[in-house]
mmCIF file of C-alpha atoms in Angstrom:
data_model
loop_
_atom_site.group_PDB
_atom_site.id
_atom_site.type_symbol
_atom_site.label_atom_id
_atom_site.label_comp_id
_atom_site.label_asym_id
_atom_site.label_seq_id
_atom_site.Cartn_x
_atom_site.Cartn_y
_atom_site.Cartn_z
ATOM 1 C CA MET R 1 202.481 43.885 132.720
ATOM 2 C CA ILE R 2 201.959 40.801 134.865
ATOM 3 C CA ALA R 3 205.149 38.904 135.627
ATOM 4 C CA GLY R 4 205.659 35.908 133.396
ATOM 5 C CA GLY R 5 204.129 37.458 130.308
ATOM 6 C CA VAL R 6 201.654 36.178 127.737
ATOM 7 C CA GLY R 7 201.613 32.420 127.405
ATOM 8 C CA SER R 8 202.970 31.690 130.879
ATOM 9 C CA LEU R 9 199.577 31.004 132.456
ATOM 10 C CA PRO R 10 198.922 27.249 132.693
ATOM 11 C CA PHE R 11 195.116 27.666 132.848
ATOM 12 C CA ARG R 12 192.948 29.175 130.146
ATOM 13 C CA ARG R 13 189.644 29.361 132.030
ATOM 14 C CA VAL R 14 189.726 30.659 135.596
ATOM 15 C CA ALA R 15 186.817 30.965 138.041
ATOM 16 C CA VAL R 16 187.187 33.376 140.952
ATOM 17 C CA LEU R 17 184.877 32.557 143.851
ATOM 18 C CA GLY R 18 184.465 35.647 146.024
ATOM 19 C CA PRO R 19 185.518 38.929 144.344
ATOM 20 C CA GLY R 20 186.604 40.837 147.463
ATOM 21 C CA LEU R 21 189.988 42.516 147.854
ATOM 22 C CA ILE R 22 192.031 39.387 147.051
ATOM 23 C CA GLY R 23 189.597 37.682 144.675
ATOM 24 C CA GLY R 24 188.876 40.933 142.876
ATOM 25 C CA SER R 25 192.613 41.545 142.498
ATOM 26 C CA VAL R 26 193.065 38.041 141.043
ATOM 27 C CA ALA R 27 190.339 38.785 138.502
ATOM 28 C CA LEU R 28 191.758 42.227 137.627
ATOM 29 C CA ALA R 29 195.281 40.843 137.241
ATOM 30 C CA LEU R 30 194.001 38.151 134.877
ATOM 31 C CA GLN R 31 191.917 40.701 132.993
ATOM 32 C CA ARG R 32 194.950 42.939 132.527
ATOM 33 C CA ALA R 33 197.083 40.029 131.299
ATOM 34 C CA GLY R 34 194.437 38.941 128.828
ATOM 35 C CA THR R 35 195.750 35.357 128.775
ATOM 36 C CA ALA R 36 192.713 33.595 130.281
ATOM 37 C CA SER R 37 188.956 33.885 130.314
ATOM 38 C CA VAL R 38 187.649 34.825 133.776
ATOM 39 C CA VAL R 39 184.289 34.163 135.376
ATOM 40 C CA VAL R 40 183.331 35.451 138.804
ATOM 41 C CA TRP R 41 180.967 33.894 141.325
ATOM 42 C CA SER R 42 179.682 35.291 144.601
ATOM 43 C CA ALA R 43 176.831 34.604 146.981
ATOM 44 C CA GLN R 44 176.565 38.386 147.402
ATOM 45 C CA ALA R 45 174.532 40.220 144.761
ATOM 46 C CA ASP R 46 176.430 43.483 145.265
ATOM 47 C CA GLU R 47 179.765 41.760 144.656
ATOM 48 C CA LEU R 48 178.483 40.166 141.462
ATOM 49 C CA LEU R 49 177.169 43.530 140.271
ATOM 50 C CA ALA R 50 180.528 45.218 140.963
ATOM 51 C CA ALA R 51 182.369 42.492 139.039
ATOM 52 C CA ARG R 52 179.912 42.693 136.152
ATOM 53 C CA MET R 53 180.286 46.474 135.948
ATOM 54 C CA ALA R 54 184.069 45.970 135.770
ATOM 55 C CA GLY R 55 183.575 43.866 132.651
ATOM 56 C CA PHE R 56 183.679 40.343 134.044
ATOM 57 C CA ALA R 57 181.449 37.437 133.157
ATOM 58 C CA THR R 58 179.568 36.364 136.276
ATOM 59 C CA GLU R 59 177.748 33.264 137.432
ATOM 60 C CA GLU R 60 175.154 32.902 140.191
ATOM 61 C CA SER R 61 175.074 29.089 140.175
ATOM 62 C CA LEU R 62 177.967 26.968 141.457
ATOM 63 C CA VAL R 63 176.681 24.045 139.395
ATOM 64 C CA ALA R 64 176.871 26.118 136.214
ATOM 65 C CA LEU R 65 180.215 27.579 137.281
ATOM 66 C CA ALA R 66 181.756 24.101 137.526
ATOM 67 C CA ARG R 67 181.491 23.730 133.739
ATOM 68 C CA ARG R 68 183.114 27.074 132.941
ATOM 69 C CA ALA R 69 186.692 26.783 134.231
ATOM 70 C CA ASP R 70 189.702 24.522 134.652
ATOM 71 C CA LEU R 71 191.060 26.438 137.669
ATOM 72 C CA PHE R 72 188.898 27.496 140.600
ATOM 73 C CA VAL R 73 190.299 30.083 143.030
ATOM 74 C CA LEU R 74 188.539 30.014 146.411
ATOM 75 C CA CYS R 75 188.567 33.600 147.718
ATOM 76 C CA VAL R 76 185.600 33.320 150.076
ATOM 77 C CA PRO R 77 186.134 33.618 153.867
ATOM 78 C CA VAL R 78 187.869 30.623 155.444
ATOM 79 C CA GLY R 79 184.681 29.471 157.164
ATOM 80 C CA ALA R 80 182.797 29.393 153.851
ATOM 81 C CA MET R 81 185.345 27.355 151.875
ATOM 82 C CA LEU R 82 184.099 23.924 152.957
ATOM 83 C CA PRO R 83 180.387 24.475 152.181
ATOM 84 C CA VAL R 84 181.174 26.214 148.891
ATOM 85 C CA SER R 85 183.554 23.432 147.865
ATOM 86 C CA GLY R 86 181.041 20.794 148.917
ATOM 87 C CA GLU R 87 178.461 22.257 146.565
ATOM 88 C CA LEU R 88 180.959 22.678 143.739
ATOM 89 C CA VAL R 89 182.912 19.412 143.795
ATOM 90 C CA PRO R 90 180.275 16.945 142.503
ATOM 91 C CA HIS R 91 180.141 18.890 139.253
ATOM 92 C CA LEU R 92 183.848 19.455 138.601
ATOM 93 C CA ALA R 93 185.566 17.883 135.612
ATOM 94 C CA PRO R 94 188.298 15.365 136.554
ATOM 95 C CA GLU R 95 191.044 17.627 135.214
ATOM 96 C CA ALA R 96 189.868 20.710 137.141
ATOM 97 C CA THR R 97 192.218 22.170 139.764
ATOM 98 C CA VAL R 98 191.274 24.111 142.900
ATOM 99 C CA THR R 99 193.434 26.590 144.786
ATOM 100 C CA ASP R 100 192.621 29.116 147.498
ATOM 101 C CA VAL R 101 193.885 32.298 149.163
ATOM 102 C CA GLY R 102 193.136 31.429 152.790
ATOM 103 C CA SER R 103 195.482 32.831 155.432
ATOM 104 C CA VAL R 104 195.312 29.589 157.428
ATOM 105 C CA LYS R 105 196.300 26.321 155.840
ATOM 106 C CA ALA R 106 196.213 23.403 158.314
ATOM 107 C CA PRO R 107 192.429 23.596 158.947
ATOM 108 C CA LEU R 108 191.785 23.849 155.204
ATOM 109 C CA GLU R 109 194.041 20.879 154.498
ATOM 110 C CA ARG R 110 192.055 18.836 157.041
ATOM 111 C CA GLU R 111 188.707 19.911 155.597
ATOM 112 C CA LEU R 112 189.285 20.291 151.861
ATOM 113 C CA ARG R 113 191.828 17.557 151.126
ATOM 114 C CA PRO R 114 189.369 14.677 151.849
ATOM 115 C CA LEU R 115 186.726 16.461 149.775
ATOM 116 C CA LEU R 116 188.775 17.648 146.806
ATOM 117 C CA GLY R 117 191.598 15.102 146.826
ATOM 118 C CA ASP R 118 194.777 15.723 144.851
ATOM 119 C CA ARG R 119 193.110 18.423 142.740
ATOM 120 C CA PHE R 120 193.438 20.847 145.687
ATOM 121 C CA VAL R 121 196.618 22.937 145.958
ATOM 122 C CA GLY R 122 196.413 25.355 148.877
ATOM 123 C CA ALA R 123 197.935 28.812 148.514
ATOM 124 C CA HIS R 124 198.253 32.083 150.411
ATOM 125 C CA PRO R 125 199.466 35.213 148.605
ATOM 126 C CA ILE R 126 201.007 37.598 151.153
ATOM 127 C CA ALA R 127 199.264 40.694 149.862
ATOM 128 C CA GLY R 128 196.376 42.903 150.873
ATOM 129 C CA SER R 129 195.459 45.871 153.022
ATOM 130 C CA GLU R 130 193.077 46.844 155.804
ATOM 131 C CA ARG R 131 190.496 47.681 153.123
ATOM 132 C CA SER R 132 188.021 45.099 151.852
ATOM 133 C CA GLY R 133 185.644 44.479 148.975
ATOM 134 C CA PHE R 134 185.943 44.622 145.217
ATOM 135 C CA GLY R 135 186.347 48.394 145.333
ATOM 136 C CA ALA R 136 189.709 47.930 147.071
ATOM 137 C CA ALA R 137 190.995 45.393 144.510
ATOM 138 C CA ARG R 138 194.022 46.235 142.347
ATOM 139 C CA ALA R 139 195.476 44.554 139.274
ATOM 140 C CA ASP R 140 199.007 45.047 140.637
ATOM 141 C CA LEU R 141 198.331 43.782 144.165
ATOM 142 C CA PHE R 142 200.459 40.646 143.749
ATOM 143 C CA GLU R 143 203.496 42.145 142.060
ATOM 144 C CA ASP R 144 206.624 40.877 143.856
ATOM 145 C CA ALA R 145 204.528 39.446 146.712
ATOM 146 C CA ARG R 146 205.458 36.158 148.377
ATOM 147 C CA CYS R 147 202.925 33.366 147.928
ATOM 148 C CA PHE R 148 202.943 30.242 150.079
ATOM 149 C CA VAL R 149 201.946 27.055 148.241
ATOM 150 C CA VAL R 150 201.059 23.861 150.140
ATOM 151 C CA PRO R 151 201.908 21.015 147.746
ATOM 152 C CA SER R 152 199.351 18.503 146.566
ATOM 153 C CA PRO R 153 200.353 14.854 146.158
ATOM 154 C CA ASP R 154 199.860 15.615 142.453
ATOM 155 C CA ALA R 155 203.186 17.213 141.503
ATOM 156 C CA ALA R 156 201.950 18.460 138.119
ATOM 157 C CA ARG R 157 199.027 20.318 139.675
ATOM 158 C CA THR R 158 201.311 21.830 142.303
ATOM 159 C CA THR R 159 203.671 23.126 139.619
ATOM 160 C CA ALA R 160 200.766 24.503 137.589
ATOM 161 C CA VAL R 161 199.402 26.411 140.586
ATOM 162 C CA GLU R 162 202.868 27.826 141.294
ATOM 163 C CA ARG R 163 203.039 28.991 137.692
ATOM 164 C CA PHE R 164 199.598 30.554 138.033
ATOM 165 C CA TRP R 165 200.576 32.643 141.058
ATOM 166 C CA GLY R 166 203.880 33.463 139.411
ATOM 167 C CA ALA R 167 202.041 34.760 136.352
ATOM 168 C CA LEU R 168 200.110 37.137 138.630
ATOM 169 C CA GLY R 169 203.392 38.571 139.905
ATOM 170 C CA CYS R 170 203.966 36.452 143.029
ATOM 171 C CA ARG R 171 207.114 34.655 144.174
ATOM 172 C CA PRO R 172 205.826 31.189 145.175
ATOM 173 C CA SER R 173 207.366 29.237 148.073
ATOM 174 C CA ARG R 174 206.383 25.674 148.972
ATOM 175 C CA ILE R 175 205.612 25.056 152.626
ATOM 176 C CA GLY R 176 203.854 22.597 154.921
ATOM 177 C CA ALA R 177 200.466 23.635 156.265
ATOM 178 C CA GLU R 178 201.453 23.612 159.955
ATOM 179 C CA GLU R 179 204.667 25.547 159.344
ATOM 180 C CA HIS R 180 202.708 28.103 157.335
ATOM 181 C CA ASP R 181 200.260 28.670 160.173
ATOM 182 C CA ALA R 182 203.049 29.063 162.717
ATOM 183 C CA ILE R 183 204.762 31.680 160.558
ATOM 184 C CA VAL R 184 201.711 33.775 159.665
ATOM 185 C CA ALA R 185 200.499 33.705 163.282
ATOM 186 C CA ARG R 186 203.618 35.728 164.090
ATOM 187 C CA THR R 187 204.038 37.821 160.935
ATOM 188 C CA SER R 188 200.381 38.649 160.224
ATOM 189 C CA HIS R 189 197.824 37.471 162.765
ATOM 190 C CA LEU R 190 199.769 38.784 165.773
ATOM 191 C CA ALA R 191 200.041 42.186 164.070
ATOM 192 C CA HIS R 192 196.254 42.409 163.707
ATOM 193 C CA ALA R 193 195.724 41.282 167.283
ATOM 194 C CA THR R 194 198.293 43.773 168.556
ATOM 195 C CA ALA R 195 196.609 46.671 166.761
ATOM 196 C CA ALA R 196 193.363 45.784 168.537
ATOM 197 C CA LEU R 197 195.180 45.371 171.874
ATOM 198 C CA LEU R 198 196.824 48.775 171.515
ATOM 199 C CA LEU R 199 193.562 50.603 170.904
ATOM 200 C CA HIS R 200 191.771 48.792 173.725
ATOM 201 C CA ALA R 201 194.598 49.705 176.119
ATOM 202 C CA ILE R 202 194.322 53.382 175.175
ATOM 203 C CA GLU R 203 190.533 53.350 175.380
ATOM 204 C CA ARG R 204 190.657 51.761 178.826
ATOM 205 C CA ASP R 205 193.136 54.244 180.302
ATOM 206 C CA ARG R 206 192.495 57.507 178.428
ATOM 207 C CA PRO R 207 189.544 57.345 175.995
ATOM 208 C CA ASN R 208 189.921 60.995 175.024
ATOM 209 C CA ALA R 209 193.577 60.515 174.053
ATOM 210 C CA LEU R 210 192.738 59.223 170.560
ATOM 211 C CA GLU R 211 191.629 62.638 169.338
ATOM 212 C CA PHE R 212 195.197 63.850 169.874
ATOM 213 C CA ALA R 213 196.865 60.907 168.105
ATOM 214 C CA GLY R 214 199.499 61.538 165.447
ATOM 215 C CA PRO R 215 200.965 59.517 162.565
ATOM 216 C CA GLY R 216 202.756 57.065 164.877
ATOM 217 C CA LEU R 217 199.522 55.717 166.304
ATOM 218 C CA ARG R 218 197.790 55.890 162.930
ATOM 219 C CA ASP R 219 200.508 53.720 161.380
ATOM 220 C CA THR R 220 200.731 51.295 164.309
ATOM 221 C CA SER R 221 196.966 50.793 164.604
ATOM 222 C CA ARG R 222 196.128 50.711 160.871
ATOM 223 C CA LEU R 223 195.316 46.992 160.855
ATOM 224 C CA ALA R 224 192.538 47.507 163.395
ATOM 225 C CA SER R 225 190.539 49.002 160.500
ATOM 226 C CA SER R 226 190.301 45.552 158.885
ATOM 227 C CA ASP R 227 187.021 43.672 158.487
ATOM 228 C CA ALA R 228 186.147 42.385 161.973
ATOM 229 C CA VAL R 229 184.033 39.457 160.745
ATOM 230 C CA LEU R 230 186.769 38.271 158.378
ATOM 231 C CA TRP R 231 189.470 38.521 161.044
ATOM 232 C CA THR R 232 187.373 36.831 163.705
ATOM 233 C CA GLY R 233 187.273 33.796 161.421
ATOM 234 C CA ILE R 234 191.005 33.926 160.689
ATOM 235 C CA LEU R 235 192.101 34.315 164.311
ATOM 236 C CA MET R 236 189.783 31.559 165.507
ATOM 237 C CA ALA R 237 190.883 29.199 162.732
ATOM 238 C CA ASN R 238 194.540 29.653 163.792
ATOM 239 C CA ARG R 239 193.857 30.228 167.482
ATOM 240 C CA ASP R 240 196.455 27.803 168.894
ATOM 241 C CA GLU R 241 199.334 29.454 167.050
ATOM 242 C CA VAL R 242 197.944 32.946 167.730
ATOM 243 C CA ARG R 243 197.711 32.179 171.449
ATOM 244 C CA ALA R 244 201.332 30.989 171.399
ATOM 245 C CA ALA R 245 202.369 34.193 169.630
ATOM 246 C CA LEU R 246 200.447 36.275 172.176
ATOM 247 C CA SER R 247 202.304 34.469 174.969
ATOM 248 C CA SER R 248 205.582 35.582 173.390
ATOM 249 C CA LEU R 249 204.226 39.120 173.171
ATOM 250 C CA ALA R 250 203.265 39.024 176.850
ATOM 251 C CA PHE R 251 206.793 37.840 177.722
ATOM 252 C CA GLU R 252 208.319 40.736 175.789
ATOM 253 C CA THR R 253 205.902 43.169 177.468
ATOM 254 C CA GLY R 254 207.224 41.968 180.821
ATOM 255 C CA ARG R 255 210.833 42.378 179.659
ATOM 256 C CA LEU R 256 210.166 45.943 178.535
ATOM 257 C CA GLN R 257 208.492 46.809 181.828
ATOM 258 C CA GLU R 258 211.609 45.627 183.646
ATOM 259 C CA LEU R 259 213.890 47.641 181.354
ATOM 260 C CA LEU R 260 211.949 50.807 182.191
ATOM 261 C CA LYS R 261 213.131 50.683 185.796
ATOM 262 C CA PRO R 262 215.661 53.368 186.881
ATOM 263 C CA GLY R 263 219.275 52.642 186.015
ATOM 264 C CA ARG R 264 218.570 50.377 183.042
ATOM 265 C CA GLU R 265 218.800 52.995 180.306
ATOM 266 C CA ALA R 266 221.688 51.290 178.530
ATOM 267 C CA GLU R 267 219.843 47.960 178.392
ATOM 268 C CA LEU R 268 216.710 49.699 177.155
ATOM 269 C CA GLY R 269 218.697 51.385 174.402
ATOM 270 C CA GLU R 270 220.185 48.053 173.340
ATOM 271 C CA TYR R 271 216.703 46.493 173.311
ATOM 272 C CA LEU R 272 215.404 49.245 171.023
ATOM 273 C CA GLU R 273 218.456 48.963 168.768
ATOM 274 C CA LEU R 274 217.871 45.233 168.344
ATOM 275 C CA ALA R 275 214.263 45.905 167.405
ATOM 276 C CA ARG R 276 215.363 48.508 164.867
ATOM 277 C CA ASP R 277 217.809 46.012 163.328
ATOM 278 C CA ALA R 278 215.078 43.370 163.146
ATOM 279 C CA ARG R 279 212.787 45.856 161.393
ATOM 280 C CA LYS R 280 215.380 46.280 158.632
ATOM 281 C CA ARG R 281 215.102 42.589 157.795
ATOM 282 C CA ILE R 282 211.453 42.931 156.741
ATOM 283 C CA PRO R 283 211.303 42.829 152.910
ATOM 284 C CA GLY R 284 210.471 46.113 151.230
#
């Protein structure tokens, strides 16, 4: 059962825009809870068909969609959020609220806040996988997941959006947009970039080595299987923080190269121990 239980959801009509992995999981979680009506919109016919076959009401028109919900969850790629919102906003009721799932927040605050005003409450549930599309969606994806919430000047809307994500199983945390982007550049975006870097380094030096790879490389490189178009948009949207994180990675690469010199075994062991201790602090 979704955390929070029946009656805890502050919205009774929810529109999910973009039923991919995250959007589809939002819809499935709401469907399982049975505490709100759900309508799904997508610009992609195959996504709409998949949602319809899963039992969801669907809508092809953003104008018509605007009349069918009091909460709109933007789950489209980051680069599509502004044009989609621009088409939607003239038709929204004054009491309607908009949230999102974008993994960058400062660019969206700059773009969507002037357009949507106080009705917009940015969010980012820390959940997902390297898989994509509605077929990868799960009703339990958000259970016990952290969810960043960037407050709106409208305190009541902010609280309602926190309750919404809490009802889906998340543990909401308020945060500023810039601080959010600095954190996820290092905890998420750098991990995706590093997976790509690792595979390119192997391919450059020993292309045939991959056929002999074991579980260590499979686990370490898993994120490189993610949707390249989606992650191009994310990395470019947060490029300043990602570049700063990559500079830190380059510094640590240099440190490790120095520790691999003869006679520095004890220092290398300490370095690896510190990394192991840091790994233990990751939730779950």
